[in-house]
CSV table of N, CA, C and O in Angstrom, one decimal:
chain,number,residue,atom,x,y,z
A,414,UNK,N,17.6,-4.9,-9.5
A,414,UNK,CA,16.7,-3.8,-9.1
A,414,UNK,C,15.4,-4.4,-8.6
A,414,UNK,O,14.8,-5.3,-9.1
A,415,UNK,N,14.9,-3.8,-7.5
A,415,UNK,CA,13.7,-4.2,-6.9
A,415,UNK,C,12.5,-3.7,-7.8
A,415,UNK,O,12.5,-2.5,-8.2
A,416,UNK,N,11.6,-4.5,-8.0
A,416,UNK,CA,10.4,-4.1,-8.8
A,416,UNK,C,9.1,-4.4,-8.1
A,416,UNK,O,9.0,-5.5,-7.5
A,417,UNK,N,8.2,-3.5,-8.1
A,417,UNK,CA,6.9,-3.7,-7.5
A,417,UNK,C,5.9,-3.4,-8.6
A,417,UNK,O,5.9,-2.4,-9.3
A,418,UNK,N,5.0,-4.4,-8.7
A,418,UNK,CA,4.0,-4.3,-9.8
A,418,UNK,C,2.6,-4.4,-9.1
A,418,UNK,O,2.3,-5.5,-8.6
A,419,UNK,N,1.8,-3.4,-9.3
A,419,UNK,CA,0.4,-3.4,-8.8
A,419,UNK,C,-0.5,-4.0,-9.8
A,419,UNK,O,-0.3,-3.9,-11.0
A,420,UNK,N,-1.6,-4.6,-9.3
A,420,UNK,CA,-2.7,-5.0,-10.2
A,420,UNK,C,-4.0,-5.1,-9.4
A,420,UNK,O,-4.0,-5.0,-8.2
A,421,UNK,N,-5.1,-5.2,-10.1
A,421,UNK,CA,-6.4,-5.3,-9.4
A,421,UNK,C,-7.3,-4.1,-9.5
A,421,UNK,O,-8.4,-4.2,-9.0
A,422,UNK,N,-6.7,-3.0,-10.0
A,422,UNK,CA,-7.6,-1.8,-10.1
A,422,UNK,C,-8.6,-2.0,-11.1
A,422,UNK,O,-8.7,-2.9,-11.9
A,423,UNK,N,-9.6,-1.0,-11.1
A,423,UNK,CA,-10.7,-1.0,-12.0
A,423,UNK,C,-11.7,-0.1,-11.7
A,423,UNK,O,-11.5,0.8,-10.8
A,424,UNK,N,-12.9,-0.2,-12.3
A,424,UNK,CA,-14.0,0.7,-12.1
A,424,UNK,C,-15.1,-0.1,-11.4
A,424,UNK,O,-15.5,-1.2,-11.8
A,425,UNK,N,-15.6,0.5,-10.3
A,425,UNK,CA,-16.7,-0.2,-9.6
A,425,UNK,C,-17.7,0.9,-9.1
A,425,UNK,O,-17.4,2.1,-9.1
A,426,UNK,N,-18.9,0.5,-8.8
A,426,UNK,CA,-19.9,1.4,-8.3
A,426,UNK,C,-19.7,1.5,-6.8
A,426,UNK,O,-19.1,0.7,-6.1
A,427,UNK,N,-20.2,2.6,-6.3
A,427,UNK,CA,-20.1,2.9,-4.8
A,427,UNK,C,-20.7,1.7,-4.1
A,427,UNK,O,-21.7,1.2,-4.4
A,428,UNK,N,-20.0,1.3,-3.0
A,428,UNK,CA,-20.4,0.2,-2.2
A,428,UNK,C,-19.8,-1.1,-2.6
A,428,UNK,O,-19.9,-2.1,-1.9
A,429,UNK,N,-19.1,-1.1,-3.8
A,429,UNK,CA,-18.5,-2.3,-4.3
A,429,UNK,C,-17.1,-2.6,-3.6
A,429,UNK,O,-16.7,-1.8,-2.7
A,430,UNK,N,-16.5,-3.6,-4.1
A,430,UNK,CA,-15.2,-4.0,-3.5
A,430,UNK,C,-14.1,-4.3,-4.6
A,430,UNK,O,-14.5,-4.6,-5.8
A,431,UNK,N,-12.9,-4.1,-4.3
A,431,UNK,CA,-11.8,-4.4,-5.1
A,431,UNK,C,-10.7,-5.0,-4.2
A,431,UNK,O,-10.5,-4.6,-3.1
A,432,UNK,N,-9.8,-5.8,-4.8
A,432,UNK,CA,-8.6,-6.3,-4.1
A,432,UNK,C,-7.4,-6.0,-5.0
A,432,UNK,O,-7.3,-6.5,-6.1
A,433,UNK,N,-6.5,-5.2,-4.4
A,433,UNK,CA,-5.3,-4.8,-5.1
A,433,UNK,C,-4.2,-5.8,-4.7
A,433,UNK,O,-4.1,-6.2,-3.5
A,434,UNK,N,-3.3,-6.0,-5.6
A,434,UNK,CA,-2.1,-6.9,-5.3
A,434,UNK,C,-0.9,-6.1,-5.7
A,434,UNK,O,-0.9,-5.3,-6.6
A,435,UNK,N,0.2,-6.4,-5.0
A,435,UNK,CA,1.5,-5.8,-5.3
A,435,UNK,C,2.5,-7.0,-5.2
A,435,UNK,O,2.8,-7.5,-4.1
A,436,UNK,N,3.1,-7.3,-6.3
A,436,UNK,CA,4.1,-8.4,-6.4
A,436,UNK,C,5.5,-7.8,-6.4
A,436,UNK,O,5.7,-6.9,-7.2
A,437,UNK,N,6.3,-8.3,-5.6
A,437,UNK,CA,7.7,-7.8,-5.4
A,437,UNK,C,8.7,-8.8,-6.0
A,437,UNK,O,8.6,-10.0,-5.8
A,438,UNK,N,9.6,-8.3,-6.7
A,438,UNK,CA,10.8,-9.1,-7.2
A,438,UNK,C,12.0,-8.6,-6.6
A,438,UNK,O,12.2,-7.4,-6.3
A,439,UNK,N,12.9,-9.6,-6.2
A,439,UNK,CA,14.2,-9.3,-5.6
A,439,UNK,C,14.0,-8.5,-4.3
A,439,UNK,O,14.8,-7.6,-4.0
A,440,UNK,N,13.0,-8.9,-3.6
A,440,UNK,CA,12.7,-8.2,-2.4
A,440,UNK,C,11.9,-9.1,-1.5
A,440,UNK,O,11.0,-9.9,-2.0
A,441,UNK,N,12.1,-8.9,-0.2
A,441,UNK,CA,11.2,-9.6,0.7
A,441,UNK,C,10.8,-8.6,1.8
A,441,UNK,O,11.5,-7.8,2.2
A,442,UNK,N,9.5,-8.8,2.2
A,442,UNK,CA,8.9,-7.8,3.1
A,442,UNK,C,9.2,-8.3,4.6
A,442,UNK,O,8.7,-7.6,5.5
A,443,UNK,N,9.9,-9.3,4.7
A,443,UNK,CA,10.0,-9.9,6.1
A,443,UNK,C,10.5,-9.0,7.1
A,443,UNK,O,10.0,-8.9,8.2
A,444,UNK,N,11.5,-8.2,6.8
A,444,UNK,CA,12.2,-7.4,7.7
A,444,UNK,C,12.0,-5.9,7.4
A,444,UNK,O,12.6,-5.0,8.1
A,445,UNK,N,11.2,-5.6,6.4
A,445,UNK,CA,11.0,-4.2,6.0
A,445,UNK,C,9.5,-3.8,6.1
A,445,UNK,O,8.7,-4.5,6.7
A,446,UNK,N,9.2,-2.7,5.5
A,446,UNK,CA,7.9,-2.1,5.6
A,446,UNK,C,7.3,-2.0,4.2
A,446,UNK,O,8.0,-1.7,3.3
A,447,UNK,N,6.0,-2.2,4.2
A,447,UNK,CA,5.2,-2.0,2.9
A,447,UNK,C,4.0,-1.2,3.2
A,447,UNK,O,3.4,-1.2,4.3
A,448,UNK,N,3.6,-0.4,2.2
A,448,UNK,CA,2.4,0.4,2.3
A,448,UNK,C,1.8,0.7,1.0
A,448,UNK,O,2.3,0.5,0.0
A,449,UNK,N,0.5,1.1,1.1
A,449,UNK,CA,-0.2,1.6,0.0
A,449,UNK,C,-0.5,3.1,0.1
A,449,UNK,O,-0.8,3.6,1.2
A,450,UNK,N,-0.2,3.8,-0.9
A,450,UNK,CA,-0.5,5.2,-1.0
A,450,UNK,C,-1.4,5.4,-2.2
A,450,UNK,O,-1.6,4.6,-3.1
A,451,UNK,N,-2.1,6.6,-2.2
A,451,UNK,CA,-2.9,6.9,-3.3
A,451,UNK,C,-2.8,8.4,-3.6
A,451,UNK,O,-2.5,9.2,-2.7
A,452,UNK,N,-3.1,8.7,-4.8
A,452,UNK,CA,-3.1,10.1,-5.3
A,452,UNK,C,-4.2,10.4,-6.2
A,452,UNK,O,-4.3,9.8,-7.3
A,453,UNK,N,-5.1,11.3,-5.9
A,453,UNK,CA,-6.2,11.8,-6.7
A,453,UNK,C,-5.7,13.0,-7.5
A,453,UNK,O,-4.8,13.7,-7.1
A,454,UNK,N,-6.4,13.3,-8.6
A,454,UNK,CA,-6.0,14.5,-9.4
A,454,UNK,C,-6.0,15.7,-8.6
A,454,UNK,O,-7.0,16.0,-7.9
A,455,UNK,N,-5.0,16.5,-8.6
A,455,UNK,CA,-4.9,17.7,-7.9
A,455,UNK,C,-4.6,17.6,-6.4
A,455,UNK,O,-4.6,18.6,-5.7
A,456,UNK,N,-4.4,16.4,-5.9
A,456,UNK,CA,-4.1,16.1,-4.5
A,456,UNK,C,-2.7,15.5,-4.3
A,456,UNK,O,-2.2,15.0,-5.2
A,457,UNK,N,-2.2,15.7,-3.1
A,457,UNK,CA,-0.9,15.1,-2.8
A,457,UNK,C,-1.1,13.6,-2.5
A,457,UNK,O,-2.1,13.1,-2.1
A,458,UNK,N,0.0,12.9,-2.8
A,458,UNK,CA,0.0,11.5,-2.5
A,458,UNK,C,0.1,11.3,-1.0
A,458,UNK,O,0.9,11.8,-0.3
A,459,UNK,N,-0.9,10.5,-0.5
A,459,UNK,CA,-1.0,10.2,0.9
A,459,UNK,C,-1.1,8.8,1.2
A,459,UNK,O,-1.4,7.9,0.4
A,460,UNK,N,-0.8,8.4,2.4
A,460,UNK,CA,-0.8,7.1,2.9
A,460,UNK,C,-2.2,6.5,3.1
A,460,UNK,O,-3.1,7.3,3.5
A,461,UNK,N,-2.4,5.3,2.7
A,461,UNK,CA,-3.7,4.6,2.9
A,461,UNK,C,-3.6,3.6,4.0
A,461,UNK,O,-4.4,3.5,4.9
A,462,UNK,N,-2.5,2.7,3.9
A,462,UNK,CA,-2.4,1.7,4.9
A,462,UNK,C,-0.9,1.2,4.8
A,462,UNK,O,-0.3,1.3,3.8
A,463,UNK,N,-0.4,0.7,5.9
A,463,UNK,CA,0.9,0.1,6.0
A,463,UNK,C,0.9,-1.1,6.9
A,463,UNK,O,0.1,-1.2,7.8
A,464,UNK,N,1.9,-1.9,6.7
A,464,UNK,CA,2.1,-3.1,7.5
A,464,UNK,C,3.6,-3.2,7.9
A,464,UNK,O,4.4,-3.0,7.0
A,465,UNK,N,3.8,-3.5,9.1
A,465,UNK,CA,5.2,-3.6,9.6
A,465,UNK,C,5.7,-5.1,9.6
A,465,UNK,O,4.9,-6.0,9.3
A,466,UNK,N,6.9,-5.3,10.1
A,466,UNK,CA,7.5,-6.6,10.1
A,466,UNK,C,6.9,-7.5,11.2
A,466,UNK,O,7.4,-8.7,11.3
A,467,UNK,N,6.0,-7.0,12.0
A,467,UNK,CA,5.3,-7.8,13.0
A,467,UNK,C,3.9,-8.0,12.6
A,467,UNK,O,3.1,-8.4,13.4
A,468,UNK,N,3.6,-7.7,11.4
A,468,UNK,CA,2.2,-7.8,10.8
A,468,UNK,C,1.2,-6.9,11.5
A,468,UNK,O,0.0,-7.2,11.4
A,469,UNK,N,1.7,-5.8,12.1
A,469,UNK,CA,0.8,-4.8,12.6
A,469,UNK,C,0.4,-3.9,11.5
A,469,UNK,O,1.2,-3.5,10.7
A,470,UNK,N,-0.8,-3.5,11.5
A,470,UNK,CA,-1.3,-2.6,10.4
A,470,UNK,C,-1.8,-1.3,10.9
A,470,UNK,O,-2.2,-1.1,12.1
A,471,UNK,N,-1.7,-0.3,10.0
A,471,UNK,CA,-2.1,1.1,10.3
A,471,UNK,C,-2.9,1.6,9.1
A,471,UNK,O,-2.5,1.4,8.0
A,472,UNK,N,-4.0,2.3,9.4
A,472,UNK,CA,-4.8,2.8,8.3
A,472,UNK,C,-5.1,4.3,8.5
A,472,UNK,O,-5.2,4.8,9.6
A,473,UNK,N,-5.3,4.9,7.3
A,473,UNK,CA,-5.7,6.3,7.4
A,473,UNK,C,-7.2,6.3,7.9
A,473,UNK,O,-7.9,5.4,7.7
A,474,UNK,N,-7.5,7.4,8.6
A,474,UNK,CA,-8.9,7.5,9.1
A,474,UNK,C,-9.9,7.3,8.1
A,474,UNK,O,-11.0,6.8,8.3
A,475,UNK,N,-9.7,7.8,6.9
A,475,UNK,CA,-10.7,7.8,5.8
A,475,UNK,C,-11.0,6.4,5.3
A,475,UNK,O,-12.1,6.2,4.7
A,476,UNK,N,-10.2,5.4,5.6
A,476,UNK,CA,-10.4,4.1,5.1
A,476,UNK,C,-10.5,3.0,6.2
A,476,UNK,O,-10.8,1.9,5.9
A,477,UNK,N,-10.2,3.5,7.4
A,477,UNK,CA,-10.3,2.5,8.5
A,477,UNK,C,-11.6,1.9,8.7
A,477,UNK,O,-12.7,2.6,8.7
A,478,UNK,N,-11.6,0.6,8.8
A,478,UNK,CA,-12.9,-0.2,8.9
A,478,UNK,C,-13.4,-0.7,7.5
A,478,UNK,O,-14.3,-1.5,7.5
A,479,UNK,N,-12.9,-0.1,6.5
A,479,UNK,CA,-13.3,-0.5,5.1
A,479,UNK,C,-12.2,-1.3,4.4
A,479,UNK,O,-12.5,-2.1,3.6
A,480,UNK,N,-11.0,-0.9,4.6
A,480,UNK,CA,-9.8,-1.5,3.9
A,480,UNK,C,-9.0,-2.4,4.8
A,480,UNK,O,-9.0,-2.2,6.0
A,481,UNK,N,-8.4,-3.4,4.2
A,481,UNK,CA,-7.6,-4.3,5.0
A,481,UNK,C,-6.3,-4.6,4.2
A,481,UNK,O,-6.3,-4.9,3.0
A,482,UNK,N,-5.2,-4.4,4.8
A,482,UNK,CA,-3.9,-4.6,4.2
A,482,UNK,C,-3.3,-6.0,4.8
A,482,UNK,O,-3.5,-6.3,5.9
A,483,UNK,N,-2.7,-6.7,3.9
A,483,UNK,CA,-2.2,-8.0,4.3
A,483,UNK,C,-1.1,-8.4,3.3
A,483,UNK,O,-0.9,-7.9,2.3
A,484,UNK,N,-0.3,-9.5,3.7
A,484,UNK,CA,0.7,-10.0,2.9
A,484,UNK,C,0.7,-11.5,3.0
A,484,UNK,O,0.2,-12.1,3.9
A,485,UNK,N,1.3,-12.1,1.9
A,485,UNK,CA,1.3,-13.6,1.9
A,485,UNK,C,2.4,-14.1,2.9
A,485,UNK,O,3.2,-13.3,3.4
A,486,UNK,N,2.4,-15.4,3.1
A,486,UNK,CA,3.3,-16.0,4.1
A,486,UNK,C,4.8,-15.9,3.7
A,486,UNK,O,5.6,-15.9,4.6
A,487,UNK,N,5.0,-15.8,2.4
A,487,UNK,CA,6.4,-15.6,1.9
A,487,UNK,C,6.9,-14.2,1.9
A,487,UNK,O,8.0,-13.9,1.6
A,488,UNK,N,6.0,-13.3,2.2
A,488,UNK,CA,6.3,-11.8,2.3
A,488,UNK,C,6.7,-11.3,0.9
A,488,UNK,O,7.6,-10.5,0.8
A,489,UNK,N,6.1,-11.8,-0.2
A,489,UNK,CA,6.4,-11.4,-1.5
A,489,UNK,C,5.3,-10.7,-2.2
A,489,UNK,O,5.5,-10.1,-3.3
A,490,UNK,N,4.1,-10.8,-1.7
A,490,UNK,CA,3.0,-10.2,-2.3
A,490,UNK,C,2.2,-9.4,-1.2
A,490,UNK,O,1.9,-9.9,-0.1
A,491,UNK,N,1.9,-8.2,-1.5
A,491,UNK,CA,1.1,-7.3,-0.6
A,491,UNK,C,-0.3,-7.1,-1.2
A,491,UNK,O,-0.5,-7.0,-2.4
A,492,UNK,N,-1.3,-7.1,-0.3
A,492,UNK,CA,-2.7,-7.0,-0.8
A,492,UNK,C,-3.4,-5.8,-0.1
A,492,UNK,O,-3.0,-5.4,1.0
A,493,UNK,N,-4.3,-5.3,-0.7
A,493,UNK,CA,-5.2,-4.3,-0.2
A,493,UNK,C,-6.7,-4.6,-0.5
A,493,UNK,O,-7.1,-4.5,-1.7
A,494,UNK,N,-7.4,-5.2,0.4
A,494,UNK,CA,-8.8,-5.4,0.2
A,494,UNK,C,-9.6,-4.2,0.5
A,494,UNK,O,-9.5,-3.7,1.6
A,495,UNK,N,-10.3,-3.7,-0.4
A,495,UNK,CA,-11.1,-2.5,-0.3
A,495,UNK,C,-12.6,-2.8,-0.4
A,495,UNK,O,-13.1,-3.3,-1.5
A,496,UNK,N,-13.3,-2.6,0.7
A,496,UNK,CA,-14.7,-2.8,0.7
A,496,UNK,C,-15.5,-1.5,0.9
A,496,UNK,O,-14.9,-0.5,1.4
A,497,UNK,N,-16.7,-1.5,0.6
A,497,UNK,CA,-17.6,-0.4,0.8
A,497,UNK,C,-16.9,0.9,0.2
A,497,UNK,O,-16.8,1.9,0.8
A,498,UNK,N,-16.5,0.7,-1.1
A,498,UNK,CA,-15.8,1.8,-1.7
A,498,UNK,C,-16.7,3.0,-1.9
A,498,UNK,O,-17.9,2.9,-2.1
A,499,UNK,N,-16.1,4.2,-1.8
A,499,UNK,CA,-16.8,5.5,-2.0
A,499,UNK,C,-16.2,6.2,-3.1
A,499,UNK,O,-15.0,6.0,-3.5
A,500,UNK,N,-16.9,7.1,-3.7
A,500,UNK,CA,-16.4,7.9,-4.8
A,500,UNK,C,-15.1,8.7,-4.4
A,500,UNK,O,-14.2,8.8,-5.3
A,501,UNK,N,-14.9,9.1,-3.2
A,501,UNK,CA,-13.7,9.8,-2.8
A,501,UNK,C,-12.5,8.8,-2.7
A,501,UNK,O,-11.4,9.3,-2.5
A,502,UNK,N,-12.7,7.5,-2.9
A,502,UNK,CA,-11.6,6.6,-2.9
A,502,UNK,C,-11.0,6.6,-4.3
A,502,UNK,O,-9.9,5.9,-4.5
A,503,UNK,N,-11.6,7.2,-5.3
A,503,UNK,CA,-11.0,7.3,-6.6
A,503,UNK,C,-9.7,7.9,-6.6
A,503,UNK,O,-9.5,9.0,-6.2
A,504,UNK,N,-8.7,7.2,-7.1
A,504,UNK,CA,-7.3,7.6,-7.1
A,504,UNK,C,-6.4,6.6,-7.8
A,504,UNK,O,-6.9,5.5,-8.1
A,505,UNK,N,-5.2,7.0,-8.1
A,505,UNK,CA,-4.2,6.1,-8.5
A,505,UNK,C,-3.6,5.5,-7.2
A,505,UNK,O,-3.1,6.2,-6.3
A,506,UNK,N,-3.5,4.2,-7.1
A,506,UNK,CA,-3.0,3.5,-5.9
A,506,UNK,C,-1.6,3.0,-6.2
A,506,UNK,O,-1.4,2.3,-7.2
A,507,UNK,N,-0.7,3.2,-5.3
A,507,UNK,CA,0.7,2.8,-5.4
A,507,UNK,C,1.1,1.9,-4.3
A,507,UNK,O,0.8,2.2,-3.1
A,508,UNK,N,1.9,0.9,-4.6
A,508,UNK,CA,2.5,0.1,-3.6
A,508,UNK,C,3.9,0.6,-3.4
A,508,UNK,O,4.6,1.0,-4.3
A,509,UNK,N,4.4,0.6,-2.1
A,509,UNK,CA,5.7,1.1,-1.8
A,509,UNK,C,6.4,0.3,-0.7
A,509,UNK,O,5.7,-0.3,0.1
A,510,UNK,N,7.7,0.3,-0.8
A,510,UNK,CA,8.5,-0.5,0.2
A,510,UNK,C,9.7,0.3,0.6
A,510,UNK,O,10.2,1.1,-0.1
A,511,UNK,N,10.1,0.1,1.8
A,511,UNK,CA,11.3,0.7,2.4
A,511,UNK,C,12.5,-0.1,2.0
A,511,UNK,O,12.5,-1.3,1.8
A,512,UNK,N,13.7,0.6,2.0
A,512,UNK,CA,15.0,0.0,1.9
A,512,UNK,C,15.6,-0.2,3.2
A,512,UNK,O,16.5,-1.1,3.3
A,513,UNK,N,15.2,0.5,4.2
A,513,UNK,CA,15.8,0.5,5.5
A,513,UNK,C,15.0,-0.4,6.4
A,513,UNK,O,13.8,-0.5,6.3
A,514,UNK,N,15.8,-1.2,7.2
A,514,UNK,CA,15.1,-2.0,8.2
A,514,UNK,C,14.8,-1.2,9.4
A,514,UNK,O,15.6,-0.5,9.9
A,515,UNK,N,13.6,-1.3,9.9
A,515,UNK,CA,13.1,-0.6,11.0
A,515,UNK,C,12.8,-1.6,12.2
A,515,UNK,O,12.6,-2.8,11.9
A,516,UNK,N,12.9,-1.1,13.4
A,516,UNK,CA,12.7,-2.0,14.5
A,516,UNK,C,11.3,-2.7,14.4
A,516,UNK,O,10.4,-2.1,14.0
A,517,UNK,N,11.3,-3.8,15.0
A,517,UNK,CA,10.1,-4.6,14.9
A,517,UNK,C,8.9,-3.9,15.5
A,517,UNK,O,8.9,-3.3,16.6
A,518,UNK,N,7.8,-3.9,14.7
A,518,UNK,CA,6.6,-3.3,15.2
A,518,UNK,C,6.4,-1.8,14.8
A,518,UNK,O,5.4,-1.2,15.3
A,519,UNK,N,7.3,-1.3,14.0
A,519,UNK,CA,7.2,0.1,13.6
A,519,UNK,C,7.6,0.3,12.2
A,519,UNK,O,8.5,-0.3,11.7
A,520,UNK,N,6.8,1.2,11.5
A,520,UNK,CA,7.1,1.6,10.1
A,520,UNK,C,6.9,3.1,10.0
A,520,UNK,O,6.0,3.6,10.6
A,521,UNK,N,7.6,3.7,9.1
A,521,UNK,CA,7.4,5.1,8.9
A,521,UNK,C,6.1,5.4,8.1
A,521,UNK,O,5.6,4.5,7.4
A,522,UNK,N,5.5,6.6,8.3
A,522,UNK,CA,4.3,7.0,7.6
A,522,UNK,C,4.6,7.9,6.4
A,522,UNK,O,3.8,8.1,5.5
A,523,UNK,N,5.8,8.6,6.5
A,523,UNK,CA,6.1,9.6,5.4
A,523,UNK,C,6.5,8.9,4.1
A,523,UNK,O,7.2,7.9,4.1
A,524,UNK,N,5.9,9.4,3.0
A,524,UNK,CA,6.2,8.8,1.7
A,524,UNK,C,7.6,8.9,1.3
A,524,UNK,O,8.1,8.0,0.6
A,525,UNK,N,8.4,9.9,1.8
A,525,UNK,CA,9.8,10.0,1.5
A,525,UNK,C,10.6,9.0,2.1
A,525,UNK,O,11.8,8.8,1.7
A,526,UNK,N,10.1,8.3,3.1
A,526,UNK,CA,10.8,7.2,3.7
A,526,UNK,C,10.7,5.9,3.0
A,526,UNK,O,11.4,4.9,3.3
A,527,UNK,N,9.9,5.8,2.0
A,527,UNK,CA,9.7,4.7,1.1
A,527,UNK,C,10.5,4.8,-0.1
A,527,UNK,O,10.4,5.8,-0.8
A,528,UNK,N,11.3,3.8,-0.4
A,528,UNK,CA,12.3,3.9,-1.5
A,528,UNK,C,11.9,3.2,-2.8
A,528,UNK,O,12.4,3.6,-3.8
A,529,UNK,N,11.1,2.3,-2.7
A,529,UNK,CA,10.7,1.5,-3.9
A,529,UNK,C,9.2,1.7,-4.2
A,529,UNK,O,8.4,1.6,-3.3
A,530,UNK,N,8.9,2.0,-5.4
A,530,UNK,CA,7.5,2.3,-5.8
A,530,UNK,C,7.1,1.6,-7.1
A,530,UNK,O,7.9,1.4,-8.0
A,531,UNK,N,5.8,1.2,-7.1
A,531,UNK,CA,5.3,0.6,-8.3
A,531,UNK,C,4.8,1.7,-9.2
A,531,UNK,O,4.8,2.9,-8.9
A,532,UNK,N,4.2,1.3,-10.4
A,532,UNK,CA,3.7,2.3,-11.3
A,532,UNK,C,2.3,2.7,-11.1
A,532,UNK,O,1.9,3.7,-11.6
A,533,UNK,N,1.6,2.0,-10.2
A,533,UNK,CA,0.3,2.4,-9.8
A,533,UNK,C,-0.8,1.7,-10.5
A,533,UNK,O,-0.6,1.1,-11.6
A,534,UNK,N,-1.9,1.6,-9.9
A,534,UNK,CA,-3.1,1.0,-10.5
A,534,UNK,C,-4.3,1.9,-10.2
A,534,UNK,O,-4.5,2.3,-9.1
A,535,UNK,N,-5.1,2.2,-11.2
A,535,UNK,CA,-6.2,3.1,-11.1
A,535,UNK,C,-7.4,2.5,-10.5
A,535,UNK,O,-7.8,1.4,-10.9
A,536,UNK,N,-8.0,3.2,-9.6
A,536,UNK,CA,-9.3,2.8,-8.9
A,536,UNK,C,-10.2,3.9,-9.2
A,536,UNK,O,-10.0,5.0,-8.8
A,537,UNK,N,-11.4,3.6,-9.8
A,537,UNK,CA,-12.4,4.5,-10.0
A,537,UNK,C,-13.7,4.0,-9.4
A,537,UNK,O,-14.2,2.9,-9.7
A,538,UNK,N,-14.3,4.9,-8.6
A,538,UNK,CA,-15.6,4.5,-7.9
A,538,UNK,C,-16.6,5.5,-8.4
A,538,UNK,O,-16.5,6.7,-8.2
A,539,UNK,N,-17.7,5.0,-9.0
A,539,UNK,CA,-18.8,5.8,-9.5
A,539,UNK,C,-20.0,5.8,-8.5
A,539,UNK,O,-20.2,4.8,-7.9
A,540,UNK,N,-20.7,6.9,-8.5
A,540,UNK,CA,-21.9,7.0,-7.7
A,540,UNK,C,-23.0,6.3,-8.4
A,540,UNK,O,-23.1,6.1,-9.6
C-alpha cells in the first residue's frame, strides 16, 4: 500500500515561514504527479500547488509568489516551502499523489484525480 506522511506543520505568526514535507513509501514521483491541497474549516478542499514529472510547478493564485513546491532527487519526498504566511493560509494541508501516469509536463488539478492521500498536517497562522 502506498503511504504518504506529512510533517512540518505548526503555529506561526503572520509573515513567518514553514516547510512541509511529504514522505512516500512504495511510491516514486518520477512518472506521476504530486500536489498539496488544503482545507480550512467550513471550506472545500482545494489545490495549493502541484508538480509534474518534468518538474514544472503550478500554484493557486492565493499562494503564488509565496509558496514553493519541490521534490528531492529520488522523487520520494515532496516539499512545500511557505513564506510570508497569512492568517488565511490556516488550514489542514494534505499531500496527494496520482496513480495514473500522465504525459510529460502535465498534471491534473482536480482533487478527484489524485488517488493517494496523507493524513494531513495542521498549519495555523496567527495575526
